[in-house]
Amino acid sequence: DAGVTQSPTHLIKTRGQHVTLRCSPISGHKSVSWYQQVLGQGPQFIFQYYEKEERGRGNFPDRFSARQFPNYSSELNVNALLLGDSALYLCASSRDRGFPETQYFGPGTRLLVL
Amino acid sequence: EDKVVQSPLSLVVHEGDTVTLNCSYEVTNFRSLLWYKQEKKAPTFLFMLTSSGIEKKSGRLSSILDKKELFSILNITATQTGDSAVYLCAVGRYNNNDMRFGAGTRLTVKP
């Protein structure tokens, strides 16, 4: 079975631009979570989506938004990019929403904001 | 505020050495503690611990949890260059859908 996939793998943007990151979960997984990992830090939770509804949100500004599609894939959108948004963005999927311990991580999208 | 603190932040050893990585936590509604290995991008699961004093073991890696003192250790014996990675500790909590991660320990194993 294919694991969690993310696209693109790398991305370079300039301040003020908008970015969309994509994630396809493992087949049969209905929960998708997004994490931001700044260099030298651990992943920080941004959102969880389950059955197309937002089920959890971390301490991130409204510039960050996400959605989940009927096929359970997900998009993370970031508006008005700042230099500090440069990070590895990880997507994780799990079968259920209440047990993030069972989640599998994708390879991430590395975003550089210049 | 919930905290997960890992130490040391970085460590350089030689092949064959034994290392101990530390993770302490202060969280509400603690449910589990997980260890991950992150080499390039995706963290890969190593262990999940929920009960105190029960050692989990996989090859040269082992881990144990102390719920009274609120910490866990990850031991790696006979280290190899392939063990070089960032080791992340994360805590799962009841009534929360996310994992709270520490900053990680960067382990470098030299030949």
CSV table of C-alpha atoms in Angstrom, one decimal:
chain,number,residue,atom,x,y,z
A,1,ASP,CA,0.0,0.0,0.0
A,2,ALA,CA,1.1,3.5,-0.7
A,3,GLY,CA,2.0,5.7,2.2
A,4,VAL,CA,1.0,9.3,2.8
A,5,THR,CA,2.0,11.4,-0.1
A,6,GLN,CA,2.5,15.1,-0.3
A,7,SER,CA,3.1,17.6,-3.0
A,8,PRO,CA,5.1,19.5,-3.9
A,9,THR,CA,8.3,18.3,-2.3
A,10,HIS,CA,9.9,21.7,-2.3
A,11,LEU,CA,8.6,25.2,-2.9
A,12,ILE,CA,10.1,28.7,-2.9
A,13,LYS,CA,7.8,31.7,-2.5
A,14,THR,CA,8.3,35.4,-1.7
A,15,ARG,CA,6.8,37.3,1.2
A,16,GLY,CA,3.1,38.2,0.7
A,17,GLN,CA,2.4,35.3,-1.7
A,18,HIS,CA,-0.1,32.5,-1.2
A,19,VAL,CA,0.8,28.8,-1.1
A,20,THR,CA,-1.3,25.6,-1.3
A,21,LEU,CA,0.1,22.3,-0.1
A,22,ARG,CA,-1.5,18.9,-0.8
A,23,CYS,CA,-1.7,15.6,1.0
A,24,SER,CA,-3.1,12.2,0.1
A,25,PRO,CA,-3.7,9.9,3.1
A,26,ILE,CA,-3.2,6.2,3.2
A,27,SER,CA,-6.1,4.4,1.7
A,28,GLY,CA,-8.8,3.8,4.3
A,29,HIS,CA,-7.6,6.7,6.5
A,30,LYS,CA,-10.2,9.4,7.1
A,31,SER,CA,-8.2,11.7,9.4
A,32,VAL,CA,-5.6,14.1,8.2
A,33,SER,CA,-3.5,16.3,10.4
A,34,TRP,CA,-1.1,19.1,9.4
A,35,TYR,CA,2.1,20.0,11.3
A,36,GLN,CA,4.7,22.8,10.8
A,37,GLN,CA,8.3,21.9,11.6
A,38,VAL,CA,10.6,24.9,11.8
A,39,LEU,CA,14.3,24.1,11.5
A,40,GLY,CA,15.6,22.8,14.8
A,41,GLN,CA,12.2,22.4,16.3
A,42,GLY,CA,9.7,19.6,16.7
A,43,PRO,CA,6.5,19.5,14.6
A,44,GLN,CA,3.8,21.8,15.8
A,45,PHE,CA,0.2,21.0,15.2
A,46,ILE,CA,-1.8,23.2,12.8
A,47,PHE,CA,-5.1,21.4,12.0
A,48,GLN,CA,-6.9,18.1,12.1
A,49,TYR,CA,-9.6,17.2,9.6
A,50,TYR,CA,-11.9,14.1,9.9
A,51,GLU,CA,-14.7,13.3,7.6
A,52,LYS,CA,-14.2,16.7,5.9
A,53,GLU,CA,-14.7,18.7,9.1
A,54,GLU,CA,-12.2,20.6,11.1
A,55,ARG,CA,-11.7,18.7,14.4
A,56,GLY,CA,-8.8,20.4,15.9
A,57,ARG,CA,-6.8,23.6,15.4
A,58,GLY,CA,-3.4,24.7,16.8
A,59,ASN,CA,-2.2,28.1,17.7
A,60,PHE,CA,-1.8,29.5,14.2
A,61,PRO,CA,-3.1,32.7,12.7
A,62,ASP,CA,-6.0,32.9,10.4
A,63,ARG,CA,-3.7,33.1,7.4
A,64,PHE,CA,-3.5,29.3,7.7
A,65,SER,CA,-6.5,27.4,6.5
A,66,ALA,CA,-7.2,23.9,5.3
A,67,ARG,CA,-9.9,21.7,3.9
A,68,GLN,CA,-10.5,18.0,3.3
A,69,PHE,CA,-12.1,16.6,0.2
A,70,PRO,CA,-14.6,13.7,-0.2
A,71,ASN,CA,-11.7,11.4,-1.1
A,72,TYR,CA,-10.1,12.4,2.2
A,73,SER,CA,-7.2,14.2,0.6
A,74,SER,CA,-6.4,17.6,2.1
A,75,GLU,CA,-5.0,21.0,1.2
A,76,LEU,CA,-3.3,23.4,3.5
A,77,ASN,CA,-3.4,27.1,2.4
A,78,VAL,CA,-1.2,29.8,3.7
A,79,ASN,CA,-1.9,33.4,2.8
A,80,ALA,CA,0.3,36.5,3.0
A,81,LEU,CA,3.4,34.5,3.5
A,82,LEU,CA,6.0,35.7,6.1
A,83,LEU,CA,9.7,34.7,6.3
A,84,GLY,CA,8.8,32.8,9.5
A,85,ASP,CA,6.5,30.5,7.5
A,86,SER,CA,9.6,28.8,6.1
A,87,ALA,CA,9.4,25.3,7.4
A,88,LEU,CA,8.8,21.6,6.6
A,89,TYR,CA,5.1,21.0,6.5
A,90,LEU,CA,4.1,17.5,7.4
A,91,CYS,CA,0.9,15.8,6.8
A,92,ALA,CA,-0.2,12.7,8.8
A,93,SER,CA,-3.1,10.4,8.3
A,94,SER,CA,-4.8,7.9,10.6
A,95,ARG,CA,-7.9,5.8,10.4
A,96,ASP,CA,-9.7,7.5,13.3
A,97,ARG,CA,-9.7,11.0,14.6
A,98,GLY,CA,-9.3,10.4,18.4
A,99,PHE,CA,-5.9,8.6,18.3
A,100,PRO,CA,-3.1,10.6,16.8
A,101,GLU,CA,-0.8,8.0,18.1
A,102,THR,CA,-1.7,5.8,15.2
A,103,GLN,CA,-0.9,8.4,12.5
A,104,TYR,CA,1.6,7.9,9.7
A,105,PHE,CA,3.6,10.9,8.5
A,106,GLY,CA,4.2,11.9,4.9
A,107,PRO,CA,7.6,13.0,3.6
A,108,GLY,CA,6.6,16.7,3.9
A,109,THR,CA,6.8,19.8,1.8
A,110,ARG,CA,9.7,22.1,2.4
A,111,LEU,CA,8.7,25.7,2.0
A,112,LEU,CA,11.2,28.5,1.7
A,113,VAL,CA,9.9,32.1,1.9
A,114,LEU,CA,12.2,34.7,0.6
B,1,GLU,CA,0.9,25.3,29.4
B,2,ASP,CA,1.8,21.8,28.2
B,3,LYS,CA,5.5,21.2,27.7
B,4,VAL,CA,7.7,18.4,26.3
B,5,VAL,CA,11.4,18.9,26.8
B,6,GLN,CA,14.1,16.8,25.3
B,7,SER,CA,17.8,16.6,26.3
B,8,PRO,CA,20.4,16.9,25.1
B,9,LEU,CA,19.6,18.9,22.0
B,10,SER,CA,22.5,17.4,20.2
B,11,LEU,CA,24.9,14.5,20.7
B,12,VAL,CA,28.0,13.3,18.9
B,13,VAL,CA,29.2,9.8,19.6
B,14,HIS,CA,31.4,7.1,17.9
B,15,GLU,CA,30.2,3.8,16.5
B,16,GLY,CA,29.8,1.3,19.3
B,17,ASP,CA,28.9,3.8,22.0
B,18,THR,CA,25.7,3.6,24.0
B,19,VAL,CA,23.5,6.7,24.2
B,20,THR,CA,20.6,7.7,26.4
B,21,LEU,CA,18.1,10.3,25.2
B,22,ASN,CA,15.8,12.0,27.6
B,23,CYS,CA,12.3,13.3,27.4
B,24,SER,CA,10.4,15.1,30.2
B,25,TYR,CA,6.8,16.3,30.0
B,26,GLU,CA,4.3,18.4,31.8
B,27,VAL,CA,0.9,17.9,30.1
B,28,THR,CA,-2.7,17.7,31.2
B,29,ASN,CA,-4.6,14.5,30.5
B,30,PHE,CA,-1.5,12.4,29.6
B,31,ARG,CA,-2.3,9.3,27.6
B,32,SER,CA,0.9,8.2,25.8
B,33,LEU,CA,4.4,9.0,25.0
B,34,LEU,CA,5.9,8.2,21.6
B,35,TRP,CA,9.4,8.2,20.2
B,36,TYR,CA,10.1,8.9,16.5
B,37,LYS,CA,13.2,8.8,14.3
B,38,GLN,CA,13.5,11.5,11.7
B,39,GLU,CA,16.3,11.1,9.2
B,40,LYS,CA,15.4,13.4,6.3
B,41,LYS,CA,11.7,14.3,6.4
B,42,ALA,CA,9.0,12.0,7.6
B,43,PRO,CA,9.2,11.0,11.3
B,44,THR,CA,9.1,7.2,11.6
B,45,PHE,CA,7.5,5.5,14.6
B,46,LEU,CA,9.8,3.7,17.1
B,47,PHE,CA,7.8,3.1,20.4
B,48,MET,CA,4.6,4.0,22.1
B,49,LEU,CA,4.6,3.9,25.9
B,50,THR,CA,1.6,4.1,28.1
B,51,SER,CA,2.5,2.3,31.3
B,52,SER,CA,5.3,3.0,33.8
B,53,GLY,CA,8.2,0.7,34.2
B,54,ILE,CA,7.6,-1.5,31.2
B,55,GLU,CA,10.5,-1.5,28.9
B,56,LYS,CA,9.8,-1.6,25.2
B,57,LYS,CA,12.6,-3.1,23.1
B,58,SER,CA,13.4,-3.4,19.4
B,59,GLY,CA,16.8,-4.6,18.5
B,60,ARG,CA,19.4,-2.2,19.9
B,61,LEU,CA,16.8,0.4,20.9
B,62,SER,CA,14.8,0.3,24.1
B,63,SER,CA,12.6,2.8,26.0
B,64,ILE,CA,10.9,3.1,29.3
B,65,LEU,CA,8.4,5.5,30.8
B,66,ASP,CA,8.2,6.9,34.4
B,67,LYS,CA,4.8,8.4,34.9
B,68,LYS,CA,5.5,9.4,38.5
B,69,GLU,CA,8.6,11.5,37.6
B,70,LEU,CA,7.1,12.4,34.1
B,71,PHE,CA,9.9,11.4,31.9
B,72,SER,CA,11.0,8.8,29.4
B,73,ILE,CA,14.4,7.6,28.1
B,74,LEU,CA,15.4,6.1,24.8
B,75,ASN,CA,18.5,4.0,24.9
B,76,ILE,CA,20.5,3.0,21.8
B,77,THR,CA,23.3,0.4,22.3
B,78,ALA,CA,26.2,-0.3,20.0
B,79,THR,CA,25.4,2.7,17.9
B,80,GLN,CA,25.9,2.6,14.1
B,81,THR,CA,26.3,5.5,11.6
B,82,GLY,CA,22.8,4.6,10.4
B,83,ASP,CA,21.4,5.7,13.8
B,84,SER,CA,22.3,9.3,13.0
B,85,ALA,CA,19.0,11.2,13.0
B,86,VAL,CA,16.8,13.5,15.0
B,87,TYR,CA,14.9,11.6,17.7
B,88,LEU,CA,11.6,13.2,18.5
B,89,CYS,CA,9.5,12.6,21.7
B,90,ALA,CA,5.8,13.3,21.5
B,91,VAL,CA,2.9,13.1,24.0
B,92,GLY,CA,-0.7,12.1,23.3
B,93,ARG,CA,-3.4,13.4,25.5
B,94,TYR,CA,-7.0,12.5,26.2
B,95,ASN,CA,-9.5,14.8,24.7
B,96,ASN,CA,-7.0,16.1,22.2
B,97,ASN,CA,-6.6,15.2,18.6
B,98,ASP,CA,-2.9,16.3,18.2
B,99,MET,CA,0.5,15.2,19.4
B,100,ARG,CA,2.7,17.6,21.4
B,101,PHE,CA,6.3,17.2,20.3
B,102,GLY,CA,9.6,18.1,21.9
B,103,ALA,CA,12.3,19.9,19.9
B,104,GLY,CA,14.2,16.7,19.3
B,105,THR,CA,17.7,15.4,19.9
B,106,ARG,CA,20.1,15.4,17.0
B,107,LEU,CA,22.3,12.3,17.2
B,108,THR,CA,25.4,12.1,15.1
B,109,VAL,CA,27.3,8.8,15.1
B,110,LYS,CA,30.8,9.0,13.7
B,111,PRO,CA,32.6,6.0,12.2
